[in-house]
Short mmCIF file of N, CA and C in Angstrom, two decimals:
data_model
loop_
_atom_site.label_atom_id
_atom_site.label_comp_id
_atom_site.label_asym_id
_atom_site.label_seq_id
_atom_site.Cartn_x
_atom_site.Cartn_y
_atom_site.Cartn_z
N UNK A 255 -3.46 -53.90 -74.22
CA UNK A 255 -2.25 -53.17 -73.92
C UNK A 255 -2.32 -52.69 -72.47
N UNK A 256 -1.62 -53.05 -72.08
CA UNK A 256 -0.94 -52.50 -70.08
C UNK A 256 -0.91 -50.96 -70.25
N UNK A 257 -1.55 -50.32 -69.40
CA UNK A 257 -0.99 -48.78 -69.17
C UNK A 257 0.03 -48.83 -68.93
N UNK A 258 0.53 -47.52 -68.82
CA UNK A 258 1.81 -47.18 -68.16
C UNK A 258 2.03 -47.58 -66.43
N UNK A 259 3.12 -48.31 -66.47
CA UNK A 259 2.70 -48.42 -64.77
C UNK A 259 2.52 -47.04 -63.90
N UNK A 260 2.21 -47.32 -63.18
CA UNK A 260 1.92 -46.09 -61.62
C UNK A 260 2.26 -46.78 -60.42
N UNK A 261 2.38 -45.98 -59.70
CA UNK A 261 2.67 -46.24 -58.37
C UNK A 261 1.43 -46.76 -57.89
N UNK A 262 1.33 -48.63 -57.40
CA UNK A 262 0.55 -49.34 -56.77
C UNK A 262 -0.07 -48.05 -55.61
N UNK A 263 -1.80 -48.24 -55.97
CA UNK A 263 -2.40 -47.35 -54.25
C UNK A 263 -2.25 -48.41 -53.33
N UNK A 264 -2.19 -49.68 -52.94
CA UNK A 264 -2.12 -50.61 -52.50
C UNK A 264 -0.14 -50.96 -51.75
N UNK A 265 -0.31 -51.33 -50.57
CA UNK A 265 0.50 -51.85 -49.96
C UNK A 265 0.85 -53.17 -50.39
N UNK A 266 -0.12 -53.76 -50.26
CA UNK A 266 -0.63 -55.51 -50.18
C UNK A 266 -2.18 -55.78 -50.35
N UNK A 267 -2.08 -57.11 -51.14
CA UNK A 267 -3.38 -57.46 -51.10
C UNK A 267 -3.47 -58.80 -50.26
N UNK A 268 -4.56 -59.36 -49.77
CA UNK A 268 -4.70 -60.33 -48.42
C UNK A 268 -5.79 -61.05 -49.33
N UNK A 269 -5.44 -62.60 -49.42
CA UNK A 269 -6.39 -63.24 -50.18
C UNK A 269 -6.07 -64.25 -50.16
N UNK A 270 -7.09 -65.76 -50.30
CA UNK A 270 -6.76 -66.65 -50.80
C UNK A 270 -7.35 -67.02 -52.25
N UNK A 271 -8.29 -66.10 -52.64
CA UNK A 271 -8.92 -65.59 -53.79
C UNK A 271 -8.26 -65.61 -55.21
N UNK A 272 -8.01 -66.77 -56.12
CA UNK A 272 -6.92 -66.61 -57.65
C UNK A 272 -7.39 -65.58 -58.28
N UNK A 273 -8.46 -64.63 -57.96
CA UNK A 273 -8.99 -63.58 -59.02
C UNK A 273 -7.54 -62.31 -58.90
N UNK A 274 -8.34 -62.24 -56.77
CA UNK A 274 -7.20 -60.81 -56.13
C UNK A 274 -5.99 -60.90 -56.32
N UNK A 275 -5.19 -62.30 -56.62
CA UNK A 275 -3.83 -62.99 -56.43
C UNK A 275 -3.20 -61.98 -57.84
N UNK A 276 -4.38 -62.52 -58.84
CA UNK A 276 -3.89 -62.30 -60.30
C UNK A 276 -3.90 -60.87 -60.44
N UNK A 277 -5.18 -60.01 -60.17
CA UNK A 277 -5.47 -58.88 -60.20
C UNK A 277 -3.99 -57.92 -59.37
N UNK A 278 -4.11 -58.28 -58.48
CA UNK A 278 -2.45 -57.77 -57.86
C UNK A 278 -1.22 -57.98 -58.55
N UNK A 279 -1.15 -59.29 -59.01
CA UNK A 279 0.07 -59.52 -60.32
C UNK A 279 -0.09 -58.29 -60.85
N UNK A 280 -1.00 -58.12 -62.07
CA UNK A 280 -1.27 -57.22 -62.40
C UNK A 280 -0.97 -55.97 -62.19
N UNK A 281 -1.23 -55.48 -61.16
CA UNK A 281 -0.90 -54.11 -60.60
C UNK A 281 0.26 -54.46 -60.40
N UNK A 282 0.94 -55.08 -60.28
CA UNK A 282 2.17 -55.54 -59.57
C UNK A 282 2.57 -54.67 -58.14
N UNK A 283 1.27 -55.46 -57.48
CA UNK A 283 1.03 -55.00 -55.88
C UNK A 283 1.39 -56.46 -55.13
N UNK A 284 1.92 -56.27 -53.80
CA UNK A 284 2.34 -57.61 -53.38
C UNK A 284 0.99 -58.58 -53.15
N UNK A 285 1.40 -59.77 -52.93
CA UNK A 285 0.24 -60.56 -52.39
C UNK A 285 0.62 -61.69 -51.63
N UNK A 286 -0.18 -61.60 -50.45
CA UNK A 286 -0.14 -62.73 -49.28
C UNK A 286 -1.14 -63.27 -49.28
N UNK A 287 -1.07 -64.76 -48.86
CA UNK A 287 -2.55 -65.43 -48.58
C UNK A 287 -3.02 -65.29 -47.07
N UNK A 288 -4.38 -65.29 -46.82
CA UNK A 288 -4.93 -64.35 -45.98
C UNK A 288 -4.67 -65.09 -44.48
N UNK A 289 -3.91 -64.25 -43.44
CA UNK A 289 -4.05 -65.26 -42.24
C UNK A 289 -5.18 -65.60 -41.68
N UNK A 290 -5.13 -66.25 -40.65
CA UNK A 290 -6.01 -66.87 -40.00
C UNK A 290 -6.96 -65.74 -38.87
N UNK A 291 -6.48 -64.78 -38.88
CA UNK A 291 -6.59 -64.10 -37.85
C UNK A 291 -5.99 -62.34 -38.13
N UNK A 292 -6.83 -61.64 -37.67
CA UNK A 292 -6.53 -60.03 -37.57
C UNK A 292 -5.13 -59.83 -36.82
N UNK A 293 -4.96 -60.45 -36.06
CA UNK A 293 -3.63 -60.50 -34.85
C UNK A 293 -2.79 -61.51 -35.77
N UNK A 294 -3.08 -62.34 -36.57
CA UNK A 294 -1.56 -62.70 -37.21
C UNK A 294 -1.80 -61.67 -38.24
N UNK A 295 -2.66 -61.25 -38.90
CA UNK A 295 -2.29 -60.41 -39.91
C UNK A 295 -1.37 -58.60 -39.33
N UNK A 296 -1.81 -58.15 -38.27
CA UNK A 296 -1.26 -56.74 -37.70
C UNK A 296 -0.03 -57.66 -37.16
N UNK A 297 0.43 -58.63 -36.89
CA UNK A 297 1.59 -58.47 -36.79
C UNK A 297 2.65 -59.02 -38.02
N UNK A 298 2.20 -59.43 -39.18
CA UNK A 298 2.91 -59.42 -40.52
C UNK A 298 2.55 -58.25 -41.47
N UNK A 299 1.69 -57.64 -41.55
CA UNK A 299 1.65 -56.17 -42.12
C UNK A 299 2.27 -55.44 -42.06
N UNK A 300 2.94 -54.64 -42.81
CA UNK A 300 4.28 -53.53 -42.65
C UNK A 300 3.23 -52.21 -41.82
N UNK A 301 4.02 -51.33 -42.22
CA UNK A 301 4.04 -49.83 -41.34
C UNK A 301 2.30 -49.52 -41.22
N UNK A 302 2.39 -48.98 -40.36
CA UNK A 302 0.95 -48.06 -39.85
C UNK A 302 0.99 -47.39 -41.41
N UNK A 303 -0.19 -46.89 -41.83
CA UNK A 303 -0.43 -46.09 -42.77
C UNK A 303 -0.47 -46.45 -44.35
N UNK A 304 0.23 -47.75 -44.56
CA UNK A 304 -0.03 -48.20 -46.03
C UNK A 304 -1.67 -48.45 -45.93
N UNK A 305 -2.27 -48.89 -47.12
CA UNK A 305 -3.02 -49.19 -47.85
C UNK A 305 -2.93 -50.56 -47.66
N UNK A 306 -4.05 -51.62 -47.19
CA UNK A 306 -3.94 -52.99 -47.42
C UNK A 306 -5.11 -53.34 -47.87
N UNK A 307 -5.67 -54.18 -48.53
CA UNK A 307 -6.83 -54.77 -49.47
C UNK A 307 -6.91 -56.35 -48.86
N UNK A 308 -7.78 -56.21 -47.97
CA UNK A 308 -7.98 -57.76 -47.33
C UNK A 308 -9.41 -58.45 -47.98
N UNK A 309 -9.23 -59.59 -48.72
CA UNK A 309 -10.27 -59.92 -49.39
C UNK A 309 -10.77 -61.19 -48.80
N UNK A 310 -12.18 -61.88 -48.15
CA UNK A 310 -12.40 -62.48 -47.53
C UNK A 310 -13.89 -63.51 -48.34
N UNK A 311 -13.20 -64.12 -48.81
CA UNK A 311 -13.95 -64.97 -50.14
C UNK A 311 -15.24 -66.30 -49.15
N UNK A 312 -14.63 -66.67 -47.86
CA UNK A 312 -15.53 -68.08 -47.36
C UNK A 312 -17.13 -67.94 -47.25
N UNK A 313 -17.01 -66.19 -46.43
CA UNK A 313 -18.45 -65.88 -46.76
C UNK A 313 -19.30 -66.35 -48.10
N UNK A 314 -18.65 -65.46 -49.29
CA UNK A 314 -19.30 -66.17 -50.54
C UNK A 314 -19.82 -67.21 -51.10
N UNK A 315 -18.15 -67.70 -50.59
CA UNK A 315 -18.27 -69.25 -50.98
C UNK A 315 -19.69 -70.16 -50.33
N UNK A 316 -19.84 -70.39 -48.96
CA UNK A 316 -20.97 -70.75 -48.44
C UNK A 316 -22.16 -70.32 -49.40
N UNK A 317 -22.33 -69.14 -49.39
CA UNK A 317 -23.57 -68.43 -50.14
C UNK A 317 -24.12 -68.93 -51.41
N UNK A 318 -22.43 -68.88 -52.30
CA UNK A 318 -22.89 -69.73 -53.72
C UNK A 318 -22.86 -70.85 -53.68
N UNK A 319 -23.26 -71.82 -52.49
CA UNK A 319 -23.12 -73.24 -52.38
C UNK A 319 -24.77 -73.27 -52.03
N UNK A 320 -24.69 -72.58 -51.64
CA UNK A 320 -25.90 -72.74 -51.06
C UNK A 320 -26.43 -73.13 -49.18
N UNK A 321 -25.42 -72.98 -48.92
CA UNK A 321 -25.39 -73.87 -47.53
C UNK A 321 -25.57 -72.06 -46.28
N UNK A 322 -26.89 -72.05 -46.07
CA UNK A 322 -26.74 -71.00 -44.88
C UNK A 322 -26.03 -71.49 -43.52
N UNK A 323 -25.84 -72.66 -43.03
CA UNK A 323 -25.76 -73.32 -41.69
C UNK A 323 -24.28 -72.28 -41.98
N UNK A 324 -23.13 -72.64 -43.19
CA UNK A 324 -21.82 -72.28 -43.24
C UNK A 324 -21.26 -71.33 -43.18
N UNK A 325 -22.28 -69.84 -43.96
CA UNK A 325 -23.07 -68.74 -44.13
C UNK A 325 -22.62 -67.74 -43.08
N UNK A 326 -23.29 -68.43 -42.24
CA UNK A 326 -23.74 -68.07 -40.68
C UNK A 326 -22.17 -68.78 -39.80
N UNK A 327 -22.03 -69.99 -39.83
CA UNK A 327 -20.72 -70.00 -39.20
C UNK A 327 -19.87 -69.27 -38.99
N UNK A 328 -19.45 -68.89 -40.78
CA UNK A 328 -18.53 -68.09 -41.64
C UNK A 328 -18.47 -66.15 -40.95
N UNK A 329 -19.59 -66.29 -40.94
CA UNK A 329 -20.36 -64.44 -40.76
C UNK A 329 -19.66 -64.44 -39.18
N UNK A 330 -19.89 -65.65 -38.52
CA UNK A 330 -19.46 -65.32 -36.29
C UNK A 330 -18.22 -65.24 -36.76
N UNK A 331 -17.61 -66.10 -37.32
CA UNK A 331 -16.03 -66.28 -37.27
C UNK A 331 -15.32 -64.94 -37.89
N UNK A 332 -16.30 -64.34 -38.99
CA UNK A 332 -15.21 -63.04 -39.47
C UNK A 332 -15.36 -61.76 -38.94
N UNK A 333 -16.70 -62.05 -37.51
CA UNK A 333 -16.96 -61.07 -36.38
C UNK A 333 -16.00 -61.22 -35.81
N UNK A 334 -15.79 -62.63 -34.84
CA UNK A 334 -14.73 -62.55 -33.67
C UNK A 334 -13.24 -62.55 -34.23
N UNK A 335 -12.74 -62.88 -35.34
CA UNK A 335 -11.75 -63.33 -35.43
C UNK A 335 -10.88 -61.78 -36.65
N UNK A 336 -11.76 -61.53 -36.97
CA UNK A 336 -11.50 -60.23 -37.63
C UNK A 336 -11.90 -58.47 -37.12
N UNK A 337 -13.45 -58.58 -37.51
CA UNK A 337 -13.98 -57.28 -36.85
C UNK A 337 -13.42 -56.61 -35.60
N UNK A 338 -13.71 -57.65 -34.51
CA UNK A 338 -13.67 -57.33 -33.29
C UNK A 338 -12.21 -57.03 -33.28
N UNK A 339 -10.94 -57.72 -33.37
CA UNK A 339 -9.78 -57.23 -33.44
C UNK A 339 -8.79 -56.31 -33.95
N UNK A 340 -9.55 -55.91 -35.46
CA UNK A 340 -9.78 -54.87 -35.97
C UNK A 340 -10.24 -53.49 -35.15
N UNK A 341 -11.63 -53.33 -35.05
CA UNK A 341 -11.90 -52.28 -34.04
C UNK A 341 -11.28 -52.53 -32.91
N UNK A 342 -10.53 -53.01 -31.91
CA UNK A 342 -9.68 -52.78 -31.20
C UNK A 342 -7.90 -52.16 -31.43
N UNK A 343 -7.44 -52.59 -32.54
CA UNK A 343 -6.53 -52.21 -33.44
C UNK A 343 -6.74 -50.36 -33.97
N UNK A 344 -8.08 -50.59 -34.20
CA UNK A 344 -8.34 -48.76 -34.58
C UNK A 344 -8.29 -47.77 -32.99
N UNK A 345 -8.84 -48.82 -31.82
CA UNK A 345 -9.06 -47.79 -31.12
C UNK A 345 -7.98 -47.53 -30.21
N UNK A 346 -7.21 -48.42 -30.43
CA UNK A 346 -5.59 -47.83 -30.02
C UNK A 346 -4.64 -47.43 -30.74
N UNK A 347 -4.94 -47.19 -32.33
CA UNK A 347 -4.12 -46.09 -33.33
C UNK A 347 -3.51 -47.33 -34.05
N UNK A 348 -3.39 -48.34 -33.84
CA UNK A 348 -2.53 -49.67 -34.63
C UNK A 348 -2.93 -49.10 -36.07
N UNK A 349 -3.89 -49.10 -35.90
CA UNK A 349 -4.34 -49.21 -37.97
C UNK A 349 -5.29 -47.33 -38.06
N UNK A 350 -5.13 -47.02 -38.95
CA UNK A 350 -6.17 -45.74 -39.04
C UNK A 350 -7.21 -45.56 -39.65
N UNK A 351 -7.67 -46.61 -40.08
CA UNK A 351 -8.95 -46.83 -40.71
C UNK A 351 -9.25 -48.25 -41.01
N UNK A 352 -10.88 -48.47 -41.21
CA UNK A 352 -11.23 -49.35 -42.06
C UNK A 352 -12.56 -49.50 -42.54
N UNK A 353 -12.17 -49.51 -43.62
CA UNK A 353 -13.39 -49.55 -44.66
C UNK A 353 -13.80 -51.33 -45.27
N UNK A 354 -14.78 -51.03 -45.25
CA UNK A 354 -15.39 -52.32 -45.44
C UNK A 354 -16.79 -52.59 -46.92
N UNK A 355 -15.93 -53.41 -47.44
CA UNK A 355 -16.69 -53.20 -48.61
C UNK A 355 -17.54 -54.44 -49.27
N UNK A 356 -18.81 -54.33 -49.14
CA UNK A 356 -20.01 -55.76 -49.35
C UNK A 356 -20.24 -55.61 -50.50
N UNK A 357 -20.47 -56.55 -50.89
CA UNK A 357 -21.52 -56.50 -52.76
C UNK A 357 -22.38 -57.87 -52.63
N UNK A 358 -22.93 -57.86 -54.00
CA UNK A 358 -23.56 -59.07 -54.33
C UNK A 358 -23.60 -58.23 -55.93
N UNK A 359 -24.36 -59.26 -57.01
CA UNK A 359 -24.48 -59.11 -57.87
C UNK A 359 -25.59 -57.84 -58.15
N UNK A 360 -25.95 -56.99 -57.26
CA UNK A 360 -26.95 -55.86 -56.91
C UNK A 360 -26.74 -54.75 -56.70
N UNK A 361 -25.95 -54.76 -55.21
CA UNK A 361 -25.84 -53.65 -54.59
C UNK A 361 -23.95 -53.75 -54.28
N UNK A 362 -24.27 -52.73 -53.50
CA UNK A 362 -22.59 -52.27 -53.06
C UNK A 362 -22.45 -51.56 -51.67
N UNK A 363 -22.35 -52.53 -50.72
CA UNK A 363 -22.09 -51.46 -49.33
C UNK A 363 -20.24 -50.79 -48.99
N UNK A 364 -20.65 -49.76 -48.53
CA UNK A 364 -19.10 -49.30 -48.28
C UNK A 364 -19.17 -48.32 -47.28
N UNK A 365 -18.50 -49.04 -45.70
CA UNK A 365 -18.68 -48.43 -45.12
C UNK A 365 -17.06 -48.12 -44.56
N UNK A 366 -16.63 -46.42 -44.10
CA UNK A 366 -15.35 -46.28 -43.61
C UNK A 366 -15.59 -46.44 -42.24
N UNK A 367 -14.78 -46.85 -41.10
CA UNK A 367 -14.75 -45.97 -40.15
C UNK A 367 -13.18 -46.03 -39.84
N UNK A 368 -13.30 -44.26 -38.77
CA UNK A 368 -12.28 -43.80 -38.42
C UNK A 368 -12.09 -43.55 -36.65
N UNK A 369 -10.89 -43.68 -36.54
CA UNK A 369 -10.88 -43.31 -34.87
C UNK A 369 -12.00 -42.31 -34.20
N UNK A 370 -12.32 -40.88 -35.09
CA UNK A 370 -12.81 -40.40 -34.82
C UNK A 370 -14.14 -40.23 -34.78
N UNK A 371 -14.72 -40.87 -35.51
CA UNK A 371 -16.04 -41.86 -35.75
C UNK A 371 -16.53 -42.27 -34.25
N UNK A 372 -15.56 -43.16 -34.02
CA UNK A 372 -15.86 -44.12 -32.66
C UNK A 372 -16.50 -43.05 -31.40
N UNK A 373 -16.21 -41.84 -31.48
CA UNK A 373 -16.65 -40.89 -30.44
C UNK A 373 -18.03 -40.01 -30.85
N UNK A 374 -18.82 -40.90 -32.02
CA UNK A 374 -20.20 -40.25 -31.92
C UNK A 374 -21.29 -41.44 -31.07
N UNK A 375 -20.83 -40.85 -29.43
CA UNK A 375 -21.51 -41.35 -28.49
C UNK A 375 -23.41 -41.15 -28.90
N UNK A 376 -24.18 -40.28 -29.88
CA UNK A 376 -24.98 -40.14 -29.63
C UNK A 376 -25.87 -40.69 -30.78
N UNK A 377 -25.58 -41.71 -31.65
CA UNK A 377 -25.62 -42.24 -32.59
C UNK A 377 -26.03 -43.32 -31.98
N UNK A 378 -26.97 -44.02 -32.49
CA UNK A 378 -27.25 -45.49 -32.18
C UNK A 378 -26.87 -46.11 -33.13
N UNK A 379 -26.19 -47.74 -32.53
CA UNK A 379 -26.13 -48.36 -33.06
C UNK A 379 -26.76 -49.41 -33.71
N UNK A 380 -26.72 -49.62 -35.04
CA UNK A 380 -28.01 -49.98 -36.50
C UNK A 380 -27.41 -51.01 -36.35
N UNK A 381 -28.75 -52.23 -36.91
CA UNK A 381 -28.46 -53.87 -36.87
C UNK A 381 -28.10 -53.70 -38.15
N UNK A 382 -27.11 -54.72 -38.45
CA UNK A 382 -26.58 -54.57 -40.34
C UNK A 382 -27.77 -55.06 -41.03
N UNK A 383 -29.10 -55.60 -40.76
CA UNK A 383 -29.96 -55.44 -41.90
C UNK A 383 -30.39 -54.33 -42.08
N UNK A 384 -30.09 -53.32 -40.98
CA UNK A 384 -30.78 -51.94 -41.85
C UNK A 384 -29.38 -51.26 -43.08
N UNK A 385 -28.62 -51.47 -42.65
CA UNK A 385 -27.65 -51.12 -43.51
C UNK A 385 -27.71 -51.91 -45.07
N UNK A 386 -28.15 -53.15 -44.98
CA UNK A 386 -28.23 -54.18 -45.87
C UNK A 386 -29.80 -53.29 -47.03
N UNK A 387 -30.49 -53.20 -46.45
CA UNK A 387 -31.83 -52.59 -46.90
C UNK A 387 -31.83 -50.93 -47.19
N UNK A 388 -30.66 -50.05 -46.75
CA UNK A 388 -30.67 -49.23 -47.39
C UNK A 388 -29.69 -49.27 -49.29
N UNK A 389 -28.97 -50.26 -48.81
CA UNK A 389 -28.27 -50.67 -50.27
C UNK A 389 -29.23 -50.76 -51.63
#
């Protein structure tokens, strides 16, 4: 039996993923398949301030194939082509957060950051295997 509906927390979900596609049916939250790019996605995303759920499956995919060479391709490409445009997007107010959320069948990383974040000049910055190893 379906609960009662509620008001979707979700704007949109971003996927090419049939799990997130369905799971959003479900909620009856919208769903787009995922662009190519942080800059096509901020400029088809509605208003500053919704809620968006961007789900990014190729990483995986490589992983449960088994293939690190793809792994590793996969990992530069969702640095330059996502991250990096992303944190540029936060640090001029485009977007107001982003949280980023890892798993495996183990653990669970979840990390936010916020504009205001970006100004703890006295913080060093950690290689993600230490982040990976505190999980």
């Amino acid at each position: 039996t379906m609960p009662a509906a509620v008001k979707p927390a979700l704007a949109a979900a971003w996927s090419d993923d049939i799990l997130t596609r369905s799971l959003a049916a479900a909620a009856e939250t919208a769903h787009h398949g995922l662009p190519d790019s942080a800059a096509a996605w901020l400029c088809a995303a509605p208003a500053a301030g919704d809620h968006h759920l961007l789900v990014f499956v190729r990483l995986s995919n490589a992983l449960h194939a088994g293939d690190v060479p793809a792994w590793r391709e996969q990992l530069a490409l969702l640095e330059r082509d996502w991250m990096a445009p992303l944190l540029s997007a936060l640090r001029t107010g485009k977007i107001s957060a982003i949280t980023l959320v890892a798993s495996n069948s183990a653990n669970l990383l979840e990390v936010t950051l916020t504009p205001s974040q970006l100004w703890r000049l006295w913080r060093r910055a950690q290689p993600l295997a230490s982040h990976a190893g505190a999980a």
